[in-house]
mmCIF file of N, CA and C in Angstrom:
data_model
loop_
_atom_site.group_PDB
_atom_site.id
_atom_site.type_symbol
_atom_site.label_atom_id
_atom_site.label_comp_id
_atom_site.label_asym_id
_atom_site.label_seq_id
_atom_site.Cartn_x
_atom_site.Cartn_y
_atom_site.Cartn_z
ATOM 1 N N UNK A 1 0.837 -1.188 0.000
ATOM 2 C CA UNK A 1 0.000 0.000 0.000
ATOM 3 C C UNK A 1 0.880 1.249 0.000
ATOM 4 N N UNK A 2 1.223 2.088 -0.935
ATOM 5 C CA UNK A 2 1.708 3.347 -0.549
ATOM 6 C C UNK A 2 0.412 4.095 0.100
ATOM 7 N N UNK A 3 1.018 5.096 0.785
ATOM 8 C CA UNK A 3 0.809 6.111 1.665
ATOM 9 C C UNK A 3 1.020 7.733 1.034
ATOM 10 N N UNK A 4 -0.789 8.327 1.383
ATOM 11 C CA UNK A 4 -0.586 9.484 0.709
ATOM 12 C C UNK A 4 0.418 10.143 1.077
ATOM 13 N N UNK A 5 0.682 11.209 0.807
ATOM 14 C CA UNK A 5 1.348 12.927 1.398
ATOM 15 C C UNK A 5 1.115 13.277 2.368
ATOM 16 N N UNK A 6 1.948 13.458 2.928
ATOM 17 C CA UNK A 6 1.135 14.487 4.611
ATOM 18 C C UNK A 6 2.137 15.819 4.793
ATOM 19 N N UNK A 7 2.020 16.900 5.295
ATOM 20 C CA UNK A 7 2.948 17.849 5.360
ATOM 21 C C UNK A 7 4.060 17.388 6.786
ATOM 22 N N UNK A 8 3.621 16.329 7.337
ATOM 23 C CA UNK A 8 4.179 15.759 8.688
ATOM 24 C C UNK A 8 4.952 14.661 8.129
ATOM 25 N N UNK A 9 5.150 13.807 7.010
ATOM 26 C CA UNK A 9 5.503 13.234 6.294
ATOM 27 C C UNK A 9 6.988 12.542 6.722
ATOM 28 N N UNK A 10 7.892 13.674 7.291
ATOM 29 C CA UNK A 10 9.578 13.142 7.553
ATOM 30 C C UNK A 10 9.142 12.827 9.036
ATOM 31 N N UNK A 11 8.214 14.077 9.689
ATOM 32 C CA UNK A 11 8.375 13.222 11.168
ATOM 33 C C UNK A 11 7.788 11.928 11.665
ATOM 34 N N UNK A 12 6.676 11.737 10.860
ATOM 35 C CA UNK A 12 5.720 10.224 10.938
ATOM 36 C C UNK A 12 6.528 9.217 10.646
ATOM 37 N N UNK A 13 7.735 9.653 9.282
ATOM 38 C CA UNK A 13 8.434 8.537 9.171
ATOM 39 C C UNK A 13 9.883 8.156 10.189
ATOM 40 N N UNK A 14 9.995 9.437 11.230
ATOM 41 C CA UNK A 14 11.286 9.169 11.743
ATOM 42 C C UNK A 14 10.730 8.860 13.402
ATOM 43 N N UNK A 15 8.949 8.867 13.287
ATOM 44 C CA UNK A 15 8.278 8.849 14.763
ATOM 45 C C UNK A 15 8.845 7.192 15.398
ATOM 46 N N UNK A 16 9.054 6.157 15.003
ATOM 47 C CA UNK A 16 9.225 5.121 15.354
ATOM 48 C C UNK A 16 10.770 4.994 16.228
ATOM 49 N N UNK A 17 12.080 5.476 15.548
ATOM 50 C CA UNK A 17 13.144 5.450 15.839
ATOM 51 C C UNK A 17 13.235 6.458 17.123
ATOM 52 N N UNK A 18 12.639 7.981 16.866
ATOM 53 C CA UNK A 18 13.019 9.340 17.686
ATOM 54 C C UNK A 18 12.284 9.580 19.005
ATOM 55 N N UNK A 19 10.684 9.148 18.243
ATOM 56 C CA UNK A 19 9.750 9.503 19.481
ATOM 57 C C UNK A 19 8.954 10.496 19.224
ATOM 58 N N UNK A 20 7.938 11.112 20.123
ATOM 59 C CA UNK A 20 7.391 12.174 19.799
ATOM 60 C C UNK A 20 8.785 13.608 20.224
ATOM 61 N N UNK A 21 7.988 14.735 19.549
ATOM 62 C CA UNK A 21 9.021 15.648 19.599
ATOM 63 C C UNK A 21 8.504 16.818 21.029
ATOM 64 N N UNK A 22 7.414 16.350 21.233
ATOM 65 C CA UNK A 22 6.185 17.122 22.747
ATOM 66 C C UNK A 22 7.091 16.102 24.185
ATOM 67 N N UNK A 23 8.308 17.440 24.682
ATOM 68 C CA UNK A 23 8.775 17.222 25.663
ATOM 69 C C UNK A 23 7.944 16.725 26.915
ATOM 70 N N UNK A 24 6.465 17.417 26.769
ATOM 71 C CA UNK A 24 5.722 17.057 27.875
ATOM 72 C C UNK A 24 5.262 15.763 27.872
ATOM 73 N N UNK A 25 5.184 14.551 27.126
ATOM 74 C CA UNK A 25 4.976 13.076 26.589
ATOM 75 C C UNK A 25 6.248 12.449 27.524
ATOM 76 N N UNK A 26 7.289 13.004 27.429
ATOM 77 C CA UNK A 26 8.137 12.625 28.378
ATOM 78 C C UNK A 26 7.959 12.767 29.459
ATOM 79 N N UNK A 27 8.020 14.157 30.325
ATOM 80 C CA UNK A 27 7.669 14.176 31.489
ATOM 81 C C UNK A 27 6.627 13.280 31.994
ATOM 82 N N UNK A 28 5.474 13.240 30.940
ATOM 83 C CA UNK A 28 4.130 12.547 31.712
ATOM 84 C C UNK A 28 4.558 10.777 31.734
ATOM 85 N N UNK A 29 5.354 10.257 31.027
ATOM 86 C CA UNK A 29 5.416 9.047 31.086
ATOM 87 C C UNK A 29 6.721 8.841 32.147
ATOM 88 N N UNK A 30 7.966 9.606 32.522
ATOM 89 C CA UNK A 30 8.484 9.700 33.461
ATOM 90 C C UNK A 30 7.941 9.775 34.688
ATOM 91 N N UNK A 31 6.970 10.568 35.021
ATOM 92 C CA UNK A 31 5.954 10.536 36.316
ATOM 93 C C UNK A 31 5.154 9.055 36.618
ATOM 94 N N UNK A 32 4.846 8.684 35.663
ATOM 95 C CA UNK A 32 4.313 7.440 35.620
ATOM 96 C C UNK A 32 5.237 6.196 36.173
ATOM 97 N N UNK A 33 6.024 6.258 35.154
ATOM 98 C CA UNK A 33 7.449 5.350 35.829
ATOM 99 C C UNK A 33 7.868 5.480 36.804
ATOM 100 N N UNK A 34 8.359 7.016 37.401
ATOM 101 C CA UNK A 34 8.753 7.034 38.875
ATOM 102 C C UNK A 34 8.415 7.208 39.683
ATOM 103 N N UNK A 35 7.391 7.749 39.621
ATOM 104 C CA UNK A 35 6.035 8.604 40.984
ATOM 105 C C UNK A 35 5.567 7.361 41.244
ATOM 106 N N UNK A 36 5.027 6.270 40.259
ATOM 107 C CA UNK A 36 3.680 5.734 40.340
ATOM 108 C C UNK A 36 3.910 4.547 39.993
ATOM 109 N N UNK A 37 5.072 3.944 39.385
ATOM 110 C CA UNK A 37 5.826 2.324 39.466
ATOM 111 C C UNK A 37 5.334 1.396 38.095
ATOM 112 N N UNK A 38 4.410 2.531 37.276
ATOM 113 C CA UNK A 38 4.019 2.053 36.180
ATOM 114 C C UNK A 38 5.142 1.426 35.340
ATOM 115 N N UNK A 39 4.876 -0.084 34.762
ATOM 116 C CA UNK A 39 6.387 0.434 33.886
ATOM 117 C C UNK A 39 5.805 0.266 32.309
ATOM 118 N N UNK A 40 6.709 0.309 31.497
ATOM 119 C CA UNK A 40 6.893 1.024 30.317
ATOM 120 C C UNK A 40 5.844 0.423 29.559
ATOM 121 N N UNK A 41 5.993 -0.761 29.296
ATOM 122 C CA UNK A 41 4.991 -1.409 28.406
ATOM 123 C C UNK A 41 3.825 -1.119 28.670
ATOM 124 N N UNK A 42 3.454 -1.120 30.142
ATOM 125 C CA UNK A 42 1.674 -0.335 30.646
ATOM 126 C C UNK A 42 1.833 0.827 30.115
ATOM 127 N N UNK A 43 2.278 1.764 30.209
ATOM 128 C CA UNK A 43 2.171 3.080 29.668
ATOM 129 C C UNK A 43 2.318 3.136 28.363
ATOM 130 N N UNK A 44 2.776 1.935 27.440
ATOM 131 C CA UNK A 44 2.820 1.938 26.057
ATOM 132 C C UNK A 44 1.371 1.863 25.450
ATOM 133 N N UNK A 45 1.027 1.160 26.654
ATOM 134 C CA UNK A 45 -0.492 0.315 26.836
ATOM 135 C C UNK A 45 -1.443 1.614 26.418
ATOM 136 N N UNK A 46 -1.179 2.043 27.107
ATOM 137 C CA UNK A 46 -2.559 3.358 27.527
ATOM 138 C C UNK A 46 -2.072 4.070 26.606
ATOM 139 N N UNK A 47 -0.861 4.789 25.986
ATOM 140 C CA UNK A 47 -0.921 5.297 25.024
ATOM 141 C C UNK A 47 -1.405 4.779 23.622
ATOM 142 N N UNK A 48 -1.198 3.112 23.231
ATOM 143 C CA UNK A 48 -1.932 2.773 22.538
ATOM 144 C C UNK A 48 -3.757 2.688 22.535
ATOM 145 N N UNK A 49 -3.828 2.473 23.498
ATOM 146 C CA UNK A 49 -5.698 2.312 23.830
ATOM 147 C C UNK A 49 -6.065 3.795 23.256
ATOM 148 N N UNK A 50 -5.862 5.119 23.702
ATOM 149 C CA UNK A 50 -5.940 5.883 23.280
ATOM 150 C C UNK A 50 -5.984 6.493 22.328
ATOM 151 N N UNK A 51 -4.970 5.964 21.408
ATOM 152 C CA UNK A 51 -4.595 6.515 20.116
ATOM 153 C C UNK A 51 -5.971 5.489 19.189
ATOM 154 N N UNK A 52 -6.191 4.491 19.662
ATOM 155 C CA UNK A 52 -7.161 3.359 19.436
ATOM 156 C C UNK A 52 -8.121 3.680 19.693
ATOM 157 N N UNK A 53 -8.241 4.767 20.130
ATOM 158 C CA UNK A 53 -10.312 5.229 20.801
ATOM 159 C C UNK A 53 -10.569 6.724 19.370
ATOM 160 N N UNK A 54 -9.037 7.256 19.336
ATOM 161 C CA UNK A 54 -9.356 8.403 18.369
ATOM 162 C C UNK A 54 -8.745 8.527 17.012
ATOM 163 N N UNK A 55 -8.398 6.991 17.091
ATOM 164 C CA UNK A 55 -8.511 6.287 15.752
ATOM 165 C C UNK A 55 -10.493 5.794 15.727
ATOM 166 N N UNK A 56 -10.571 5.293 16.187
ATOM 167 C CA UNK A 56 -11.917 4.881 15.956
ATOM 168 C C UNK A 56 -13.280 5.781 15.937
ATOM 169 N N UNK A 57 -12.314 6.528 16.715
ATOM 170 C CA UNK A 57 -13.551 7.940 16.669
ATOM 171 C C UNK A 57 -13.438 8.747 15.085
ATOM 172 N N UNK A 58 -12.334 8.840 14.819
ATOM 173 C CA UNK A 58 -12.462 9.925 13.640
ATOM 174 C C UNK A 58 -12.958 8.569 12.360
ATOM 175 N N UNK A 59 -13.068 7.422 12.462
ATOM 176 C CA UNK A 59 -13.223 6.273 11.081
ATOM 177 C C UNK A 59 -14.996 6.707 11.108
ATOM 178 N N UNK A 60 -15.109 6.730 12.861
ATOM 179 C CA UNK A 60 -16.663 6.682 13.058
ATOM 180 C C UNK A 60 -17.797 7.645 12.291
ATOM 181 N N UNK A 61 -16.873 8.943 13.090
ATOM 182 C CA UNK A 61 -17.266 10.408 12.941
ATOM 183 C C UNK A 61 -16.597 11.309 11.762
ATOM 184 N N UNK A 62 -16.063 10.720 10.592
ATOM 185 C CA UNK A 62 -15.347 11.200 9.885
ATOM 186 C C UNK A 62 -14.260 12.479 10.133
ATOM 187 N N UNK A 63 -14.206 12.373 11.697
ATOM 188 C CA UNK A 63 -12.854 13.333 12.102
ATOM 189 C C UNK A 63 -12.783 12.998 13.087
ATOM 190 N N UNK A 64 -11.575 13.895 14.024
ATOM 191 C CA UNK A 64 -11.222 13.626 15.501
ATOM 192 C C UNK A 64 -12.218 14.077 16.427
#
């Protein structure tokens, strides 16, 4: 399947290796890890479920 154009295009493709570039994604998953004993894969968790609710919301609702 190619993949349209996006103007986000280099960072979507370098998001896997780098990460997000929203310093605060860090902090909040650092708090998690050290405040609160979560570890990584749970918090991978919930960031996936999430991204999975507004994925499904915008297929639903034809947007976010």
């Amino acid at each position: 399947m190619v993949k349209p154009t996006h103007p986000d295009q280099h960072e979507l493709h370098d998001w896997p290796m780098y990460g997000p570039k929203n310093p605060e994604i860090a902090n909040v998953v650092e708090r998690l890890a050290y405040d609160h004993g979560m570890r990584v894969r749970d918090i991978e968790n919930v960031i996936l479920l999430a991204l999975q609710d507004c994925l499904r919301a915008a297929e639903n609702e034809g947007g976010v």
